[in-house]
C-alpha cells in the first residue's frame, strides 16, 4: 500500500507540478511591436497584385471631369502581363464641399482648437448630394500595353473619381491630372490607390496665399462614410468644424479645399474615417504668388505609417529646393533620423543624419536646401549642391511616421514646378510605371535605389510598346550598388514615346522613383512607381 | 324472508330473519381462504350479545368451501358462495342483493374477532351519535394490548393520517368517541340505507383502501363517520400478509388515485390532481434517490391504471354526483391540512417497513444501518439545497427561456419538420448536400412529438436540465460503496465544479450534455471493470456486489455514448480516452485489474455508438472528412493557463482561492485511502490529470489538429475528481478509524471544509438567475433578416470565432469558422454541419479570395450561393446582452468592409452585418440571354451581375418542394450543390438538370408553364433510417430490460 501510495503521489503530483512550472515558464512576453501596423504591399503603398490573382481593383480619387477643370482626370492603365485583360471602369461623380461661412481663426502655439466652436451634435456638418454612379465602362487591356482613359470622356462632373476593376493581376494604374484653367498650368502623375482605408495622413500641405490644397474623398462603397480632419500646423492642431463629421455619400466623391478653413505656410492633415473606408488624394495647386511654388501636385495620403521611408531621388541646386516633411500621427513621440546618402560617398562624404524628435500629431521639416551654418571655405555643405542623393527616413524608436518629400524647381531652371511624393515603405524587385514617356516636351527620369545592404542589384528596363515588352537598349543588366542608387534619363535610351509604360525588373529589392519634367514651363511630377507585390521587402530601420 | 339454514346458499330475494326487538344488524363476513383462525372469528360473532344479529358469510370462491366451517362455528349463519373472488368490496356488496330490511351491516374481514359486546356498542354509538358509519378499536389479534388502528384522518391527496401509533400500548388513551375520516376497514358498521344509497363499496377497488373509499363517499353523502373505541376488535391483517409488501403498495397507490379521481367534485378534482401530481413527482425523485425503482413504477402504474379506465371513472364520478349532499369544501373540512405523506417523511416515518434502509436496520446491520437511514434524510436535505440553488440560479432561464447563443440554437423547427429533415436525405447546411442527416434530427423530432410539440420546454430540459441530470448521475456514481456520505460528497463536488455554469454562460451545449453523462459513463466503466466496490473482484466476502455482464455494460455504455454523441460527436472518442485514463490509473496505483475490461467496453461502446449513428457517422469518420467535423472547429490559442484549467476557470466562474477546493477535497483518498478506495481515487485523479493535460495542450495551441473544446475535455476531469472525493469519504469512514489521531484527521477536516467552501462560488453565481448567460441573443438584432418578406429565398453567411457563432461551422483558418443559415437566425438544422467536402467549401474559397485581396467583389462571388447577408458576430450576443468581445482578426473586418458590393447594416455592437448588393434568390429565374457559365467555380460569377434576377417557384408545397410559374427560355437556378435528386417538372414534363457555375443546380426551361421543383429521397435511405431506428429501439430495450431485471437492492451506478 505504501509503495502504491508513493507511486501515485509522485506521478500525479509530479505531473501537475511539472505542468504548472512549465506553464509559468512559458508565460508569453508582452508583444511590444503589436502596436506597429504591418506594412503590406497594396495597403501601405499602391501595389500590383500577382498574375495569379482573381482580380485587381484600383481607386483613382482625385481629379475633375468638366471643361476647364482644375485637374482634368485621366486614368493610365498598364497591363504588363502576358494575358489580355478586361477593365471595368466605374466613374464616381462628386462635387466640392461648400466653403465655410466664417473665416479661419488663429490658434495658440501648441494648442488644439476647434474653430467656430465645438460641434454640439454628431449630426453631419457637410454633405454631398447622392448621385447615382454612371454605368460602368468596360475596356480591353491588351497584353503588355497601356491605355489612357479620360474621365471627361465618360462623365461630366466637378469632381470625378473612378474604380478600375480588372479581371486579373499584374495591373498597374496611375492617374494624371492637368490644370486646364487659363491661369493654371502643370500636370501631375501619381499612382492610384489599391486600397481604401480608414486613416490617411498627408505630411505636407500649403494653404498660404496663392496655394490651394484640395483633398478629394472617394467613397467607392455603398454606404455613407464620415470623416474627421485634423490639421497639424506649426501652432498646434486644429479641427475645423466644417471638417468634422463630414459625410461622404456612398459611391460618390467629395472635394474639400482645406485652404477655405485655414491659411498656413505649412500644415499636415490627418484624415480619420469614422465610419466606412475612403480613398483620399491631395491636389495642391500654386498660382505663382510665391515664385518658389508653381504648378500642381497629385498624391495619395499614407494609409498606414511606417518606420522606414525611402526616397531614391534627391538633389538640391540653384533654384531647386528639397524638403523632407515627417508627420507623427501616433500617440507617442517619434525619434527620427533623416539619412541622406550622397552619390559617390567616397568623394562626397557621408552627411550626418538629421535627427528629429516629433511630438504626437506634429510634423517636422528638414530643408535640405538650406545653407549649412557650419559650412565654410574648408567645410563642405552638409548636403552639397548638385550632388545627387537618396534619402531614407528611419524611426529609431519604432514609432511609425509618414514622410513626404517636396521638391520645387524655379528659375533659373527651365522646367518649373513643385512635386511632392510620399516615400516608399517597402522595396520590391519589380516596379511598374504606367504613365510617362519621352517626347520633345517631356523628360522622364527613373531613379533606382537598391534596398539591399549587401547585394548589387542587376536591373532591366522594359518598355511596353505596341503590345510587346521591349527591352530598353542600354538599360539591361545595369548594376546598382548595395544601398546605392542609379538615376537614368530615359530619353538617353529611347526615342520619342509620349505614352510609354515602363517595367523595371531587378534581381533584388529596389525602390524606383520616376520624375516627369516638362521641358519648358510648369510641370514637374515625381512619384514612386507601383511595385509588384511579389518578394516584397519591408526594410528594417535599425539594420542600416 | 325465507330463513336460510347453514350449509344453504342465501336467497337473493328473501331477507334474513331478524330479532324483533332491536334494529336488525347483518354481519357480512367475506371469507377468502380463511386460515385456522376463522372459527374463532366466526365464533366471536356467534357470541355477540346483540339481540338482533344475523350473519351472512360470503365465500369468495375459497379453495375449500367455508360452509362446513361456518356451520360448525356459527350454526345460525348463512353462507353465499361466489364463483370468483372479486375482492372484499365487491364481495361485501352482495349483501345489497341478498338482504332486505336490515338497519345496519357489519362488514367484516374473515380475520377479525369482536368482543362479545362489540356489535351492541357499535350500534348504540351509531344511534347516540347519529352516525352512519361506525368503526371499532382495532387491536392486535395475538396481543390485544397493542393498538392497530382507531380510525384515521385523511389528507386531500388520499393519504391516511393514523391517529395512533401502530403497535402502541392500549391504555384506553384513545377510547373517546370521535369523528374520523375513515374507520378500520376490517370491521365496519354501516347504516344499511346509506350503504345502499352510495352503492356499497366501489367495486373498482379490489382490496386495500376500499374502506377509505366507502368512508369518503359516506362523507360526500353527508353521513357522519365515527369511531367507537369501546368496541374492541382483534385483527390479524392476513390480507396484507397474503398479498405481499410490493403488491399492497402498488394497489394502494392506484386505489388512492382512483378515490381522488372519483370522489372530488370538478373543482376539487383539479386541485387534488395538481397536488397529487406534485407529490407523485416528489415521490419519484425521492424513490430515484433512494434507489427504489419499484416505487417509481408504483406511481407510474397508478396513473396508467387509472387513465386506462377513464370511462369507468366517469361512471363512478356520476354515481358519486348522484348521492352528493355535501360539497367538497365541507368534506375537505374534515381532512387534514397539508400533506400527510410529506409530514410522515419529515418525521422520518415514511415507508416504515417499506424503506430499504430501514429494512437494512431490521435485517440486522445494526448501528451502521441506522446511521445510513439517517443519511437518507441528509441526502434529501442536500438534494433540496442543490435543487433550490439550481432552480434559483436558473430561474430566468426557466421563466424567460434559454437564449440562443453559442451551440444552443433555437428549437424553432417543429418536430415534424425535424423528422422530415432527418428523413429527406438533403442537408441544408452550407450550400446543401446529399449527406446523411444527424441522428439528432430524428431523436429530437421524436422527443418533440413525445412532448406534444413543446419544443421550447424540450430545449430548456435538454440544456438547463443537464445540470441536475449530471448531479443525479454523480450522486449515483459511488452508490456501490454503500456510503451515503460518499454519494453526497460526489454530488456536491460535481455540482459545484464551475464547468456546467461556464458552459451555460458560453452557450456550450455539448459540454453540458457530456457533463450530464460523464458520471454515468464513469460508473458503467467502473462496473465493467468488475473491481470492488463496483464489482466482485477484490471485494470482501459478503459485501461483494453481483457481477454484471460485460456485454451488458458495453451495451449500456454504447447507448449512453450514442446519446451523448447525438449532440457531441466526439464523445465516441472521449469515452475511450476516459477508459484508457482509468486503466492507466490502475497501473499507477499498482492495481491494474479491470483496466482492459474497461478499455474493451469503451471500445465496444464507441463502435456501437458509431453504428447507431449510421449513416450520419460515415459523414464524420470516413477518410476525407476533416477532423473538425467531429470535434468542432478549433479556436486559436486560449487565454487560460494551467492553473485556471485546474480550477475549471474557463468562464466567469472558478477564480482562486475557492476554485482550488475541488482539488483539495479530492486529494484526501490519495493520502488516507486503502485498498480499492485508493485505487479508484488514483483512477479518478489520473482521469483528471489526463483531461487537464489535454485541455492544456488545446489551450496552448500546441497541436495543429482539431481537438475538442477545452470545457469538453475538462468534463472527465470533473467526474474523476468527484469520484476521488467520494472515495475520500469512504476512506474516512472505513480507513481512517484504523489510523492513530494525527495529520490524517486534520487532512480529513480540511477536505470536508473544502467541499463545503467549494459551494460558495456557485451560490454566488446563482444570484443572477441565469448563470451569467446573456440576457438575450441575436434574434432581436437580426429580426430584420427573419422578417425579409420579399419572397426571395436566401442564405445568411456567418463568419467568426467558433465561440461566438450561434451555430456550428466549418474551419476557415486562423481559428475562424463559417456557416450558413436559411433566411435568418440559426435553427436546429444548422447545429450540426458535417463535413464540408463538396461545394460548401466554395464559401470558404470566396472568403479566402477576399481575405487575400484577390477581389473587392465578394458579394458577387457569394451571390450564386444565395448569400444575402454576411454576419460577423464578435460577442456571444449583441449589445446590451453581452460585453465580452470574441473578436475576429481585424483583417477579416477590414476585408469585408473593403468589398464594393457589401453594404454595412446598422446593428448593435457585437455584430457586424453586411447586405450583399449582388445577391439574387436561391431559386432564381435567369433569362436565356444571360450566359451562365457551367465551369469556373466561383470565379465564373465575378463578371456577372445577376442582382436583378427574380425569385421563382415561391410557393412551398411541402418539405423541399416548391412550385410556381416559369417563363419560356428561362434557367431555373437553384443555389444548391448539384444533385441528381433534384427534379423539376414543368406542366408535368421532367426537365433535364444542368450544373451552372460548375457546382450549382439548374434547369433550362425552353417552354414555360407551371413548374414544381422537389427533392426526391431514395427509398434506400428510408430503409436505412428504418434500420437505424430499429437498432436504437433494440439497444434501448435491451439495456432497459437488463436494468429492470436487476435486483432493486443491488445498487450500482447505472
Short mmCIF file of N, CA, C and O in Angstrom, two decimals, chain A residues 285-332:
data_model
loop_
_atom_site.label_atom_id
_atom_site.label_comp_id
_atom_site.label_asym_id
_atom_site.label_seq_id
_atom_site.Cartn_x
_atom_site.Cartn_y
_atom_site.Cartn_z
N UNK A 285 -2.31 73.07 -55.62
CA UNK A 285 -2.04 73.96 -56.77
C UNK A 285 -1.41 75.25 -56.28
O UNK A 285 -1.65 75.70 -55.14
N UNK A 286 -0.64 75.82 -57.15
CA UNK A 286 0.01 77.11 -56.86
C UNK A 286 -0.15 77.98 -58.09
O UNK A 286 0.03 77.52 -59.23
N UNK A 287 -0.45 79.25 -57.81
CA UNK A 287 -0.63 80.16 -58.95
C UNK A 287 0.58 81.07 -59.16
O UNK A 287 0.53 82.01 -59.94
N UNK A 288 1.66 80.81 -58.44
CA UNK A 288 2.86 81.59 -58.68
C UNK A 288 3.00 82.82 -57.80
O UNK A 288 3.94 83.60 -57.96
N UNK A 289 2.07 83.03 -56.92
CA UNK A 289 2.19 84.16 -55.99
C UNK A 289 3.53 84.09 -55.27
O UNK A 289 4.24 85.07 -55.11
N UNK A 290 3.87 82.88 -54.81
CA UNK A 290 5.21 82.63 -54.29
C UNK A 290 5.99 82.00 -55.43
O UNK A 290 5.67 80.88 -55.85
N UNK A 291 7.00 82.68 -55.94
CA UNK A 291 7.67 82.15 -57.14
C UNK A 291 8.35 80.81 -56.92
O UNK A 291 8.66 80.10 -57.87
N UNK A 292 8.55 80.44 -55.66
CA UNK A 292 9.14 79.12 -55.42
C UNK A 292 8.19 78.01 -55.81
O UNK A 292 8.59 76.93 -56.23
N UNK A 293 6.93 78.26 -55.61
CA UNK A 293 5.92 77.23 -55.84
C UNK A 293 5.11 77.56 -57.08
O UNK A 293 4.40 78.57 -57.13
N UNK A 294 5.20 76.71 -58.04
CA UNK A 294 4.40 76.88 -59.25
C UNK A 294 3.95 75.49 -59.70
O UNK A 294 4.72 74.53 -59.63
N UNK A 295 2.74 75.42 -60.19
CA UNK A 295 2.28 74.16 -60.76
C UNK A 295 1.27 73.43 -59.89
O UNK A 295 0.54 74.04 -59.10
N UNK A 296 1.25 72.12 -60.06
CA UNK A 296 0.22 71.30 -59.42
C UNK A 296 0.83 69.96 -58.97
O UNK A 296 1.75 69.46 -59.63
N UNK A 297 0.35 69.48 -57.87
CA UNK A 297 0.81 68.16 -57.40
C UNK A 297 -0.39 67.26 -57.18
O UNK A 297 -1.50 67.73 -56.92
N UNK A 298 -0.12 65.99 -57.26
CA UNK A 298 -1.17 64.98 -57.01
C UNK A 298 -0.55 63.84 -56.22
O UNK A 298 0.56 63.40 -56.52
N UNK A 299 -1.25 63.40 -55.22
CA UNK A 299 -0.72 62.26 -54.50
C UNK A 299 -1.67 61.73 -53.46
O UNK A 299 -2.54 62.45 -52.95
N UNK A 300 -1.51 60.45 -53.21
CA UNK A 300 -2.29 59.81 -52.15
C UNK A 300 -1.73 60.18 -50.79
O UNK A 300 -0.55 60.54 -50.67
N UNK A 301 -2.53 60.06 -49.81
CA UNK A 301 -2.02 60.12 -48.46
C UNK A 301 -1.42 58.78 -48.08
O UNK A 301 -1.41 57.82 -48.86
N UNK A 302 -0.89 58.75 -46.89
CA UNK A 302 -0.33 57.49 -46.40
C UNK A 302 -1.41 56.79 -45.57
O UNK A 302 -1.81 57.29 -44.52
N UNK A 303 -1.89 55.61 -46.02
CA UNK A 303 -2.93 54.92 -45.25
C UNK A 303 -2.40 54.26 -43.99
O UNK A 303 -3.16 54.00 -43.07
N UNK A 304 -1.13 53.97 -43.98
CA UNK A 304 -0.53 53.46 -42.75
C UNK A 304 0.82 54.12 -42.55
O UNK A 304 1.49 54.47 -43.53
N UNK A 305 1.19 54.29 -41.32
CA UNK A 305 2.51 54.83 -41.04
C UNK A 305 3.53 53.70 -41.14
O UNK A 305 3.17 52.53 -41.15
N UNK A 306 4.79 54.08 -41.24
CA UNK A 306 5.84 53.06 -41.36
C UNK A 306 7.09 53.57 -40.64
O UNK A 306 7.22 54.75 -40.33
N UNK A 307 7.99 52.64 -40.41
CA UNK A 307 9.21 53.01 -39.71
C UNK A 307 10.32 53.41 -40.66
O UNK A 307 11.33 53.97 -40.23
N UNK A 308 10.15 53.09 -41.92
CA UNK A 308 11.17 53.46 -42.91
C UNK A 308 10.47 54.02 -44.15
O UNK A 308 9.47 53.47 -44.60
N UNK A 309 11.01 55.12 -44.62
CA UNK A 309 10.52 55.67 -45.89
C UNK A 309 11.74 55.94 -46.76
O UNK A 309 12.70 56.57 -46.32
N UNK A 310 11.69 55.48 -47.98
CA UNK A 310 12.83 55.61 -48.88
C UNK A 310 12.47 56.53 -50.03
O UNK A 310 11.40 56.38 -50.65
N UNK A 311 13.35 57.47 -50.27
CA UNK A 311 13.21 58.37 -51.42
C UNK A 311 14.45 58.19 -52.30
O UNK A 311 15.54 58.68 -51.97
N UNK A 312 14.34 57.50 -53.42
CA UNK A 312 15.54 57.26 -54.23
C UNK A 312 16.14 58.53 -54.82
O UNK A 312 17.37 58.63 -54.98
N UNK A 313 15.30 59.47 -55.16
CA UNK A 313 15.79 60.63 -55.90
C UNK A 313 15.98 61.81 -54.95
O UNK A 313 15.28 61.96 -53.95
N UNK A 314 16.93 62.67 -55.26
CA UNK A 314 17.14 63.87 -54.45
C UNK A 314 18.24 64.72 -55.04
O UNK A 314 19.21 64.21 -55.60
N UNK A 315 18.03 66.00 -54.91
CA UNK A 315 19.02 66.91 -55.44
C UNK A 315 18.69 68.32 -54.95
O UNK A 315 17.52 68.69 -54.83
N UNK A 316 19.68 69.04 -54.61
CA UNK A 316 19.48 70.47 -54.32
C UNK A 316 20.48 71.24 -55.17
O UNK A 316 21.63 70.81 -55.38
N UNK A 317 19.96 72.32 -55.64
CA UNK A 317 20.82 73.11 -56.53
C UNK A 317 20.21 74.50 -56.65
O UNK A 317 19.20 74.81 -56.01
N UNK A 318 20.79 75.27 -57.49
CA UNK A 318 20.27 76.62 -57.69
C UNK A 318 18.85 76.53 -58.23
O UNK A 318 18.58 75.82 -59.21
N UNK A 319 17.93 77.16 -57.55
CA UNK A 319 16.53 77.14 -58.00
C UNK A 319 15.83 75.84 -57.65
O UNK A 319 14.67 75.64 -58.04
N UNK A 320 16.48 74.97 -56.96
CA UNK A 320 15.84 73.69 -56.57
C UNK A 320 15.86 73.59 -55.04
O UNK A 320 16.93 73.69 -54.44
N UNK A 321 14.67 73.44 -54.48
CA UNK A 321 14.60 73.22 -53.03
C UNK A 321 14.12 71.80 -52.78
O UNK A 321 13.40 71.21 -53.60
N UNK A 322 14.51 71.31 -51.66
CA UNK A 322 14.12 69.94 -51.31
C UNK A 322 13.82 69.88 -49.81
O UNK A 322 14.66 70.24 -49.00
N UNK A 323 12.61 69.47 -49.49
CA UNK A 323 12.18 69.35 -48.09
C UNK A 323 11.79 67.91 -47.81
O UNK A 323 11.22 67.24 -48.68
N UNK A 324 12.07 67.51 -46.61
CA UNK A 324 11.51 66.25 -46.14
C UNK A 324 10.60 66.58 -44.96
O UNK A 324 11.05 67.21 -43.99
N UNK A 325 9.35 66.23 -45.10
CA UNK A 325 8.37 66.52 -44.04
C UNK A 325 7.97 65.20 -43.39
O UNK A 325 7.54 64.26 -44.08
N UNK A 326 8.16 65.14 -42.10
CA UNK A 326 7.83 63.92 -41.37
C UNK A 326 6.68 64.22 -40.41
O UNK A 326 6.75 65.19 -39.63
N UNK A 327 5.67 63.44 -40.50
CA UNK A 327 4.47 63.68 -39.67
C UNK A 327 4.26 62.48 -38.74
O UNK A 327 4.31 61.32 -39.18
N UNK A 328 4.04 62.80 -37.49
CA UNK A 328 3.82 61.77 -36.48
C UNK A 328 2.35 61.78 -36.06
O UNK A 328 1.93 62.63 -35.28
N UNK A 329 1.60 60.86 -36.61
CA UNK A 329 0.17 60.81 -36.28
C UNK A 329 -0.11 59.90 -35.09
O UNK A 329 -1.26 59.67 -34.74
N UNK A 330 0.94 59.39 -34.49
CA UNK A 330 0.72 58.45 -33.40
C UNK A 330 0.54 59.18 -32.07
O UNK A 330 0.52 60.41 -32.02
N UNK A 331 0.44 58.40 -31.04
CA UNK A 331 0.25 58.97 -29.70
C UNK A 331 1.57 59.02 -28.95
O UNK A 331 1.58 59.37 -27.76
N UNK A 332 2.64 58.68 -29.62
CA UNK A 332 3.93 58.66 -28.93
C UNK A 332 4.92 59.58 -29.66
O UNK A 332 4.77 59.85 -30.86
#
